[in-house]
PDB file of C-alpha atoms in Angstrom:
ATOM      1  CA  UNK A 298       3.545  -1.269  -1.989  1.00 84.00           C
ATOM      2  CA  UNK A 299       5.923   0.462   0.422  1.00 86.00           C
ATOM      3  CA  UNK A 300       8.249   1.701  -2.308  1.00 93.00           C
ATOM      4  CA  UNK A 301      11.204  -0.226  -0.849  1.00 97.00           C
ATOM      5  CA  UNK A 302      12.610  -2.865  -3.180  1.00 97.00           C
ATOM      6  CA  UNK A 303      14.637  -5.849  -2.065  1.00 98.00           C
ATOM      7  CA  UNK A 304      16.368  -8.440  -4.212  1.00 97.00           C
ATOM      8  CA  UNK A 305      16.559 -11.355  -4.396  1.00 97.00           C
ATOM      9  CA  UNK A 306      13.280 -12.498  -2.845  1.00 97.00           C
ATOM     10  CA  UNK A 307      14.594 -15.994  -2.242  1.00 97.00           C
ATOM     11  CA  UNK A 308      18.118 -17.334  -2.022  1.00 97.00           C
ATOM     12  CA  UNK A 309      19.358 -20.845  -1.308  1.00 98.00           C
ATOM     13  CA  UNK A 310      23.032 -21.426  -0.730  1.00 97.00           C
ATOM     14  CA  UNK A 311      25.457 -23.671   1.109  1.00 97.00           C
ATOM     15  CA  UNK A 312      27.381 -23.242   4.335  1.00 97.00           C
ATOM     16  CA  UNK A 313      30.602 -21.321   3.945  1.00 97.00           C
ATOM     17  CA  UNK A 314      29.339 -19.325   0.995  1.00 98.00           C
ATOM     18  CA  UNK A 315      28.877 -15.579   0.634  1.00 98.00           C
ATOM     19  CA  UNK A 316      25.774 -13.730  -0.544  1.00 98.00           C
ATOM     20  CA  UNK A 317      24.792 -10.134  -1.182  1.00 98.00           C
ATOM     21  CA  UNK A 318      21.335  -8.750  -0.526  1.00 98.00           C
ATOM     22  CA  UNK A 319      20.280  -5.513  -2.165  1.00 98.00           C
ATOM     23  CA  UNK A 320      17.868  -2.804  -1.101  1.00 98.00           C
ATOM     24  CA  UNK A 321      16.566   0.267  -2.896  1.00 98.00           C
ATOM     25  CA  UNK A 322      14.897   2.702  -0.485  1.00 96.00           C
ATOM     26  CA  UNK A 323      11.820   4.795  -1.183  1.00 95.00           C
ATOM     27  CA  UNK A 324      12.462   7.797  -3.342  1.00 93.00           C
ATOM     28  CA  UNK A 325      13.697  10.630  -1.118  1.00 90.00           C
ATOM     29  CA  UNK A 326      14.517   8.459   1.896  1.00 92.00           C
ATOM     30  CA  UNK A 327      18.076   8.872   3.131  1.00 92.00           C
ATOM     31  CA  UNK A 328      18.169   6.177   5.814  1.00 92.00           C
ATOM     32  CA  UNK A 329      18.342   2.457   5.236  1.00 95.00           C
ATOM     33  CA  UNK A 330      17.962  -0.097   8.022  1.00 94.00           C
ATOM     34  CA  UNK A 331      18.686  -3.811   7.893  1.00 96.00           C
ATOM     35  CA  UNK A 332      16.863  -6.328  10.086  1.00 95.00           C
ATOM     36  CA  UNK A 333      17.088 -10.088  10.505  1.00 96.00           C
ATOM     37  CA  UNK A 334      14.058 -12.203  11.370  1.00 94.00           C
ATOM     38  CA  UNK A 335      14.582 -15.843  12.272  1.00 92.00           C
ATOM     39  CA  UNK A 336      11.659 -18.261  12.297  1.00 85.00           C
ATOM     40  CA  UNK A 337       8.797 -17.098  14.550  1.00 76.00           C
ATOM     41  CA  UNK A 338      10.980 -14.383  16.086  1.00 81.00           C
ATOM     42  CA  UNK A 339      10.738 -10.621  16.187  1.00 84.00           C
ATOM     43  CA  UNK A 340      12.978  -8.448  14.098  1.00 90.00           C
ATOM     44  CA  UNK A 341      16.610  -8.013  15.151  1.00 92.00           C
ATOM     45  CA  UNK A 342      18.153  -4.696  14.183  1.00 91.00           C
ATOM     46  CA  UNK A 343      21.444  -5.144  12.349  1.00 94.00           C
ATOM     47  CA  UNK A 344      22.637  -1.788  11.062  1.00 93.00           C
ATOM     48  CA  UNK A 345      21.527   1.625   9.823  1.00 92.00           C
ATOM     49  CA  UNK A 346      22.999   3.884   7.156  1.00 93.00           C
ATOM     50  CA  UNK A 347      22.135   7.506   6.624  1.00 91.00           C
ATOM     51  CA  UNK A 348      23.121   9.271   3.433  1.00 92.00           C
ATOM     52  CA  UNK A 349      26.027   6.906   2.854  1.00 94.00           C
ATOM     53  CA  UNK A 350      27.383   6.869   6.394  1.00 93.00           C
ATOM     54  CA  UNK A 351      26.950   4.205   9.042  1.00 92.00           C
ATOM     55  CA  UNK A 352      24.633   5.639  11.700  1.00 89.00           C
ATOM     56  CA  UNK A 353      24.036   2.812  14.165  1.00 88.00           C
ATOM     57  CA  UNK A 354      24.968  -0.799  14.715  1.00 89.00           C
ATOM     58  CA  UNK A 355      22.884  -3.454  16.347  1.00 88.00           C
ATOM     59  CA  UNK A 356      23.444  -7.185  16.661  1.00 83.00           C
ATOM     60  CA  UNK A 357      25.376  -7.549  13.448  1.00 93.00           C
ATOM     61  CA  UNK A 358      27.929 -10.353  13.263  1.00 95.00           C
ATOM     62  CA  UNK A 359      31.470  -9.654  12.121  1.00 96.00           C
ATOM     63  CA  UNK A 360      30.842 -11.982   9.168  1.00 97.00           C
ATOM     64  CA  UNK A 361      28.197  -9.523   7.966  1.00 97.00           C
ATOM     65  CA  UNK A 362      28.861  -6.124   6.467  1.00 97.00           C
ATOM     66  CA  UNK A 363      26.833  -3.476   4.734  1.00 97.00           C
ATOM     67  CA  UNK A 364      27.219  -0.280   2.811  1.00 97.00           C
ATOM     68  CA  UNK A 365      25.125   2.454   1.302  1.00 97.00           C
ATOM     69  CA  UNK A 366      26.068   3.782  -2.096  1.00 97.00           C
ATOM     70  CA  UNK A 367      25.862   7.352  -3.485  1.00 96.00           C
ATOM     71  CA  UNK A 368      22.555   6.541  -5.166  1.00 95.00           C
ATOM     72  CA  UNK A 369      21.341   5.523  -1.665  1.00 96.00           C
ATOM     73  CA  UNK A 370      20.781   1.866  -2.414  1.00 97.00           C
ATOM     74  CA  UNK A 371      22.298  -0.468   0.141  1.00 98.00           C
ATOM     75  CA  UNK A 372      23.817  -3.918   0.141  1.00 98.00           C
ATOM     76  CA  UNK A 373      24.138  -6.397   2.980  1.00 98.00           C
ATOM     77  CA  UNK A 374      26.962  -8.884   2.567  1.00 98.00           C
ATOM     78  CA  UNK A 375      26.815 -12.155   4.474  1.00 98.00           C
ATOM     79  CA  UNK A 376      29.920 -14.340   4.400  1.00 97.00           C
ATOM     80  CA  UNK A 377      31.065 -17.693   5.789  1.00 97.00           C
ATOM     81  CA  UNK A 378      27.412 -18.583   6.016  1.00 98.00           C
ATOM     82  CA  UNK A 379      26.187 -20.941   8.716  1.00 97.00           C
ATOM     83  CA  UNK A 380      22.925 -22.844   9.039  1.00 96.00           C
ATOM     84  CA  UNK A 381      21.802 -20.390  11.712  1.00 95.00           C
ATOM     85  CA  UNK A 382      21.974 -17.513   9.248  1.00 96.00           C
ATOM     86  CA  UNK A 383      18.872 -18.837   7.535  1.00 97.00           C
ATOM     87  CA  UNK A 384      16.298 -16.097   8.041  1.00 97.00           C
ATOM     88  CA  UNK A 385      14.266 -13.342   6.479  1.00 97.00           C
ATOM     89  CA  UNK A 386      16.309 -10.204   5.956  1.00 98.00           C
ATOM     90  CA  UNK A 387      14.337  -6.989   5.790  1.00 97.00           C
ATOM     91  CA  UNK A 388      15.381  -3.608   4.612  1.00 97.00           C
ATOM     92  CA  UNK A 389      13.522  -0.494   5.722  1.00 95.00           C
ATOM     93  CA  UNK A 390      13.895   3.160   4.860  1.00 94.00           C
ATOM     94  CA  UNK A 391      12.968   6.495   6.358  1.00 90.00           C
ATOM     95  CA  UNK A 392      13.418  10.108   5.407  1.00 83.00           C
ATOM     96  CA  UNK A 393      15.589  11.227   8.299  1.00 74.00           C
ATOM     97  CA  UNK A 394      18.466   9.803  10.229  1.00 67.00           C
ATOM     98  CA  UNK A 395      16.594   9.388  13.479  1.00 67.00           C
ATOM     99  CA  UNK A 396      13.562   7.232  14.164  1.00 60.00           C
ATOM    100  CA  UNK A 397      11.531  10.264  15.115  1.00 57.00           C
ATOM    101  CA  UNK A 398       8.192   9.626  13.566  1.00 56.00           C
ATOM    102  CA  UNK A 399       8.545   5.894  13.951  1.00 60.00           C
ATOM    103  CA  UNK A 400       7.350   5.257  10.459  1.00 84.00           C
ATOM    104  CA  UNK A 401       9.760   2.958   8.756  1.00 90.00           C
ATOM    105  CA  UNK A 402       8.842   1.620   5.333  1.00 93.00           C
ATOM    106  CA  UNK A 403       9.762  -2.014   4.889  1.00 95.00           C
ATOM    107  CA  UNK A 404      10.529  -4.045   1.821  1.00 97.00           C
ATOM    108  CA  UNK A 405       9.119  -7.527   1.310  1.00 96.00           C
ATOM    109  CA  UNK A 406      12.288  -9.175   2.517  1.00 97.00           C
ATOM    110  CA  UNK A 407      14.878 -11.597   1.204  1.00 97.00           C
ATOM    111  CA  UNK A 408      14.478 -15.160   2.421  1.00 97.00           C
ATOM    112  CA  UNK A 409      17.871 -16.797   2.843  1.00 97.00           C
ATOM    113  CA  UNK A 410      18.159 -20.541   3.240  1.00 97.00           C
ATOM    114  CA  UNK A 411      21.560 -21.998   4.080  1.00 97.00           C
ATOM    115  CA  UNK A 412      21.877 -25.741   3.510  1.00 96.00           C
TER     116      UNK A 412
ATOM    117  CA  UNK B 255      16.088  -7.675  24.666  1.00 51.00           C
ATOM    118  CA  UNK B 256      12.543  -6.413  24.141  1.00 55.00           C
ATOM    119  CA  UNK B 257      11.366  -3.495  26.212  1.00 83.00           C
ATOM    120  CA  UNK B 258       7.698  -4.376  25.886  1.00 91.00           C
ATOM    121  CA  UNK B 259       5.505  -7.281  26.977  1.00 92.00           C
ATOM    122  CA  UNK B 260       2.582  -8.533  24.883  1.00 95.00           C
ATOM    123  CA  UNK B 261       0.333 -11.587  24.952  1.00 96.00           C
ATOM    124  CA  UNK B 262       1.595 -14.301  22.652  1.00 95.00           C
ATOM    125  CA  UNK B 263      -1.730 -14.693  20.867  1.00 97.00           C
ATOM    126  CA  UNK B 264      -5.327 -13.453  20.808  1.00 97.00           C
ATOM    127  CA  UNK B 265      -8.548 -14.229  18.967  1.00 96.00           C
ATOM    128  CA  UNK B 266     -11.233 -11.801  17.907  1.00 96.00           C
ATOM    129  CA  UNK B 267     -14.505 -12.226  16.031  1.00 97.00           C
ATOM    130  CA  UNK B 268     -14.843 -10.527  12.678  1.00 97.00           C
ATOM    131  CA  UNK B 269     -16.631  -7.192  12.971  1.00 96.00           C
ATOM    132  CA  UNK B 270     -15.796  -6.763  16.639  1.00 96.00           C
ATOM    133  CA  UNK B 271     -13.196  -4.459  18.121  1.00 97.00           C
ATOM    134  CA  UNK B 272      -9.804  -6.047  18.685  1.00 98.00           C
ATOM    135  CA  UNK B 273      -8.013  -4.728  21.757  1.00 98.00           C
ATOM    136  CA  UNK B 274      -4.313  -5.548  21.927  1.00 98.00           C
ATOM    137  CA  UNK B 275      -2.557  -4.740  25.213  1.00 97.00           C
ATOM    138  CA  UNK B 276       1.085  -3.894  25.737  1.00 95.00           C
ATOM    139  CA  UNK B 277       3.142  -3.298  28.863  1.00 94.00           C
ATOM    140  CA  UNK B 278       6.120  -0.948  28.675  1.00 90.00           C
ATOM    141  CA  UNK B 279       6.773  -0.228  32.340  1.00 87.00           C
ATOM    142  CA  UNK B 280      10.378   0.921  31.788  1.00 83.00           C
ATOM    143  CA  UNK B 281       9.525   3.505  29.165  1.00 84.00           C
ATOM    144  CA  UNK B 282      11.085   6.892  29.797  1.00 80.00           C
ATOM    145  CA  UNK B 283       9.184  10.142  29.790  1.00 75.00           C
ATOM    146  CA  UNK B 284      10.017  11.251  26.284  1.00 77.00           C
ATOM    147  CA  UNK B 285       9.759   7.925  24.509  1.00 83.00           C
ATOM    148  CA  UNK B 286       7.086   7.108  21.973  1.00 86.00           C
ATOM    149  CA  UNK B 287       5.215   3.835  21.701  1.00 90.00           C
ATOM    150  CA  UNK B 288       4.930   2.454  18.167  1.00 92.00           C
ATOM    151  CA  UNK B 289       2.744  -0.247  16.706  1.00 94.00           C
ATOM    152  CA  UNK B 290       3.480  -2.231  13.578  1.00 95.00           C
ATOM    153  CA  UNK B 291       1.947  -5.339  12.157  1.00 96.00           C
ATOM    154  CA  UNK B 292       3.278  -8.131   9.992  1.00 95.00           C
ATOM    155  CA  UNK B 293       0.921 -10.131   7.829  1.00 94.00           C
ATOM    156  CA  UNK B 294       2.263 -13.626   7.278  1.00 89.00           C
ATOM    157  CA  UNK B 295       5.951 -13.095   6.405  1.00 84.00           C
ATOM    158  CA  UNK B 296       5.519  -9.817   4.578  1.00 92.00           C
ATOM    159  CA  UNK B 297       7.393  -6.663   5.495  1.00 94.00           C
ATOM    160  CA  UNK B 298       6.077  -5.013   8.682  1.00 94.00           C
ATOM    161  CA  UNK B 299       3.571  -2.210   8.234  1.00 94.00           C
ATOM    162  CA  UNK B 300       3.408   0.898  10.397  1.00 92.00           C
ATOM    163  CA  UNK B 301       0.095   1.382  12.208  1.00 95.00           C
ATOM    164  CA  UNK B 302       0.319   4.211  14.710  1.00 94.00           C
ATOM    165  CA  UNK B 303       2.463   5.787  17.398  1.00 91.00           C
ATOM    166  CA  UNK B 304       1.911   7.984  20.443  1.00 91.00           C
ATOM    167  CA  UNK B 305       3.556   9.675  23.387  1.00 89.00           C
ATOM    168  CA  UNK B 306       1.012  10.634  26.040  1.00 88.00           C
ATOM    169  CA  UNK B 307      -2.288  11.425  24.405  1.00 85.00           C
ATOM    170  CA  UNK B 308      -4.564   8.948  22.763  1.00 93.00           C
ATOM    171  CA  UNK B 309      -4.131   8.807  19.016  1.00 94.00           C
ATOM    172  CA  UNK B 310      -6.414   7.757  16.176  1.00 96.00           C
ATOM    173  CA  UNK B 311      -5.877   7.304  12.472  1.00 94.00           C
ATOM    174  CA  UNK B 312      -7.635   5.498   9.661  1.00 94.00           C
ATOM    175  CA  UNK B 313      -6.293   2.139  10.798  1.00 93.00           C
ATOM    176  CA  UNK B 314      -6.524   2.125  14.567  1.00 97.00           C
ATOM    177  CA  UNK B 315      -6.677   3.926  17.881  1.00 97.00           C
ATOM    178  CA  UNK B 316      -3.961   3.958  20.517  1.00 97.00           C
ATOM    179  CA  UNK B 317      -4.854   4.377  24.183  1.00 97.00           C
ATOM    180  CA  UNK B 318      -1.938   5.118  26.521  1.00 94.00           C
ATOM    181  CA  UNK B 319      -2.415   4.998  30.285  1.00 93.00           C
ATOM    182  CA  UNK B 320      -1.736   8.128  32.270  1.00 91.00           C
ATOM    183  CA  UNK B 321       1.382   6.636  33.864  1.00 91.00           C
ATOM    184  CA  UNK B 322       2.476   5.535  30.354  1.00 90.00           C
ATOM    185  CA  UNK B 323       3.364   2.054  31.575  1.00 91.00           C
ATOM    186  CA  UNK B 324       0.925   0.365  29.257  1.00 94.00           C
ATOM    187  CA  UNK B 325      -1.078   0.955  26.116  1.00 95.00           C
ATOM    188  CA  UNK B 326      -3.810  -0.674  24.057  1.00 97.00           C
ATOM    189  CA  UNK B 327      -4.121  -0.788  20.304  1.00 98.00           C
ATOM    190  CA  UNK B 328      -7.718  -0.884  19.138  1.00 98.00           C
ATOM    191  CA  UNK B 329      -8.820  -2.084  15.720  1.00 97.00           C
ATOM    192  CA  UNK B 330     -12.434  -0.881  15.787  1.00 96.00           C
ATOM    193  CA  UNK B 331     -14.026  -3.310  13.317  1.00 94.00           C
ATOM    194  CA  UNK B 332     -11.690  -6.212  12.744  1.00 96.00           C
ATOM    195  CA  UNK B 333     -11.738  -7.985   9.400  1.00 96.00           C
ATOM    196  CA  UNK B 334     -10.150 -11.253   8.331  1.00 96.00           C
ATOM    197  CA  UNK B 335      -7.391  -9.227   6.664  1.00 95.00           C
ATOM    198  CA  UNK B 336      -6.356  -7.930  10.086  1.00 97.00           C
ATOM    199  CA  UNK B 337      -5.023 -11.380  11.003  1.00 97.00           C
ATOM    200  CA  UNK B 338      -1.347 -10.675  11.635  1.00 97.00           C
ATOM    201  CA  UNK B 339       1.382 -10.399  14.250  1.00 96.00           C
ATOM    202  CA  UNK B 340       1.142  -7.036  15.998  1.00 97.00           C
ATOM    203  CA  UNK B 341       4.281  -5.515  17.486  1.00 95.00           C
ATOM    204  CA  UNK B 342       4.332  -2.937  20.263  1.00 94.00           C
ATOM    205  CA  UNK B 343       7.698  -1.205  20.148  1.00 90.00           C
ATOM    206  CA  UNK B 344       9.622   1.479  21.965  1.00 86.00           C
ATOM    207  CA  UNK B 345      12.759   3.235  20.864  1.00 78.00           C
ATOM    208  CA  UNK B 346      16.081   2.485  22.433  1.00 74.00           C
ATOM    209  CA  UNK B 347      19.176   4.660  22.350  1.00 73.00           C
ATOM    210  CA  UNK B 348      21.924   2.902  20.444  1.00 70.00           C
ATOM    211  CA  UNK B 349      25.175   4.571  19.315  1.00 71.00           C
ATOM    212  CA  UNK B 350      23.642   7.984  20.054  1.00 73.00           C
ATOM    213  CA  UNK B 351      20.826   7.079  17.700  1.00 73.00           C
ATOM    214  CA  UNK B 352      17.405   5.755  18.456  1.00 75.00           C
ATOM    215  CA  UNK B 353      16.370   2.370  17.103  1.00 80.00           C
ATOM    216  CA  UNK B 354      13.179   0.394  17.366  1.00 82.00           C
ATOM    217  CA  UNK B 355      13.524  -2.675  19.591  1.00 82.00           C
ATOM    218  CA  UNK B 356      11.151  -5.422  18.528  1.00 84.00           C
ATOM    219  CA  UNK B 357       9.711  -8.154  20.725  1.00 83.00           C
ATOM    220  CA  UNK B 358       7.881 -11.294  19.638  1.00 85.00           C
ATOM    221  CA  UNK B 359       4.545  -9.525  19.196  1.00 93.00           C
ATOM    222  CA  UNK B 360       0.956 -10.742  19.526  1.00 96.00           C
ATOM    223  CA  UNK B 361      -0.456 -13.097  16.943  1.00 96.00           C
ATOM    224  CA  UNK B 362      -3.992 -11.843  16.339  1.00 98.00           C
ATOM    225  CA  UNK B 363      -6.385 -14.240  14.647  1.00 97.00           C
ATOM    226  CA  UNK B 364      -9.663 -12.821  13.364  1.00 97.00           C
ATOM    227  CA  UNK B 365     -12.339 -15.504  13.187  1.00 96.00           C
ATOM    228  CA  UNK B 366     -15.392 -15.440  10.903  1.00 95.00           C
TER     229      UNK B 366
END
């Protein structure tokens, strides 16, 4: 158990819809990272928040947005969903704002299926 | 846009050492090499990281060549539970902040 909690574990929705994925980081971790993993692919970095502020952006579509709340949990909002958005979405957390030690703690992921 | 190159898949017999190679020829002098693994579709798990010197922890050993262009992750006594996709990763500067750039990894299958 990494200590990172993601909900929901599974989500099935239709094209054009909007969903929200939630992540609670490990206790004491200030950074939250969001990754997308399509079938049999590596992880694609989407965005990082540190202590409520956006720290870095990766390959995140304009239809996607995220935020980190004062209690440090984070939400990833996916809108105008397309079939290609079907993927595993992982949240990870770390203590600091930089990937210095390299040790990110990952949740178990949210599997999104768009029909 | 992965910065590392790994074999797509490898087999290893249970109880033997599993040696997973990785090429990172464009790595800069102050960049670490990280290894993670992902069992089935679970969240990735950190294994080890290193800069220049060889590193060892309770899970694995990391051997980095002197020119730092390649490295090898060693699982000394592989078990069936070590069957997973292993990712060799380097950091990449993005928005003045380092991020881990993931490739496709090596699918390691441990056989009885």
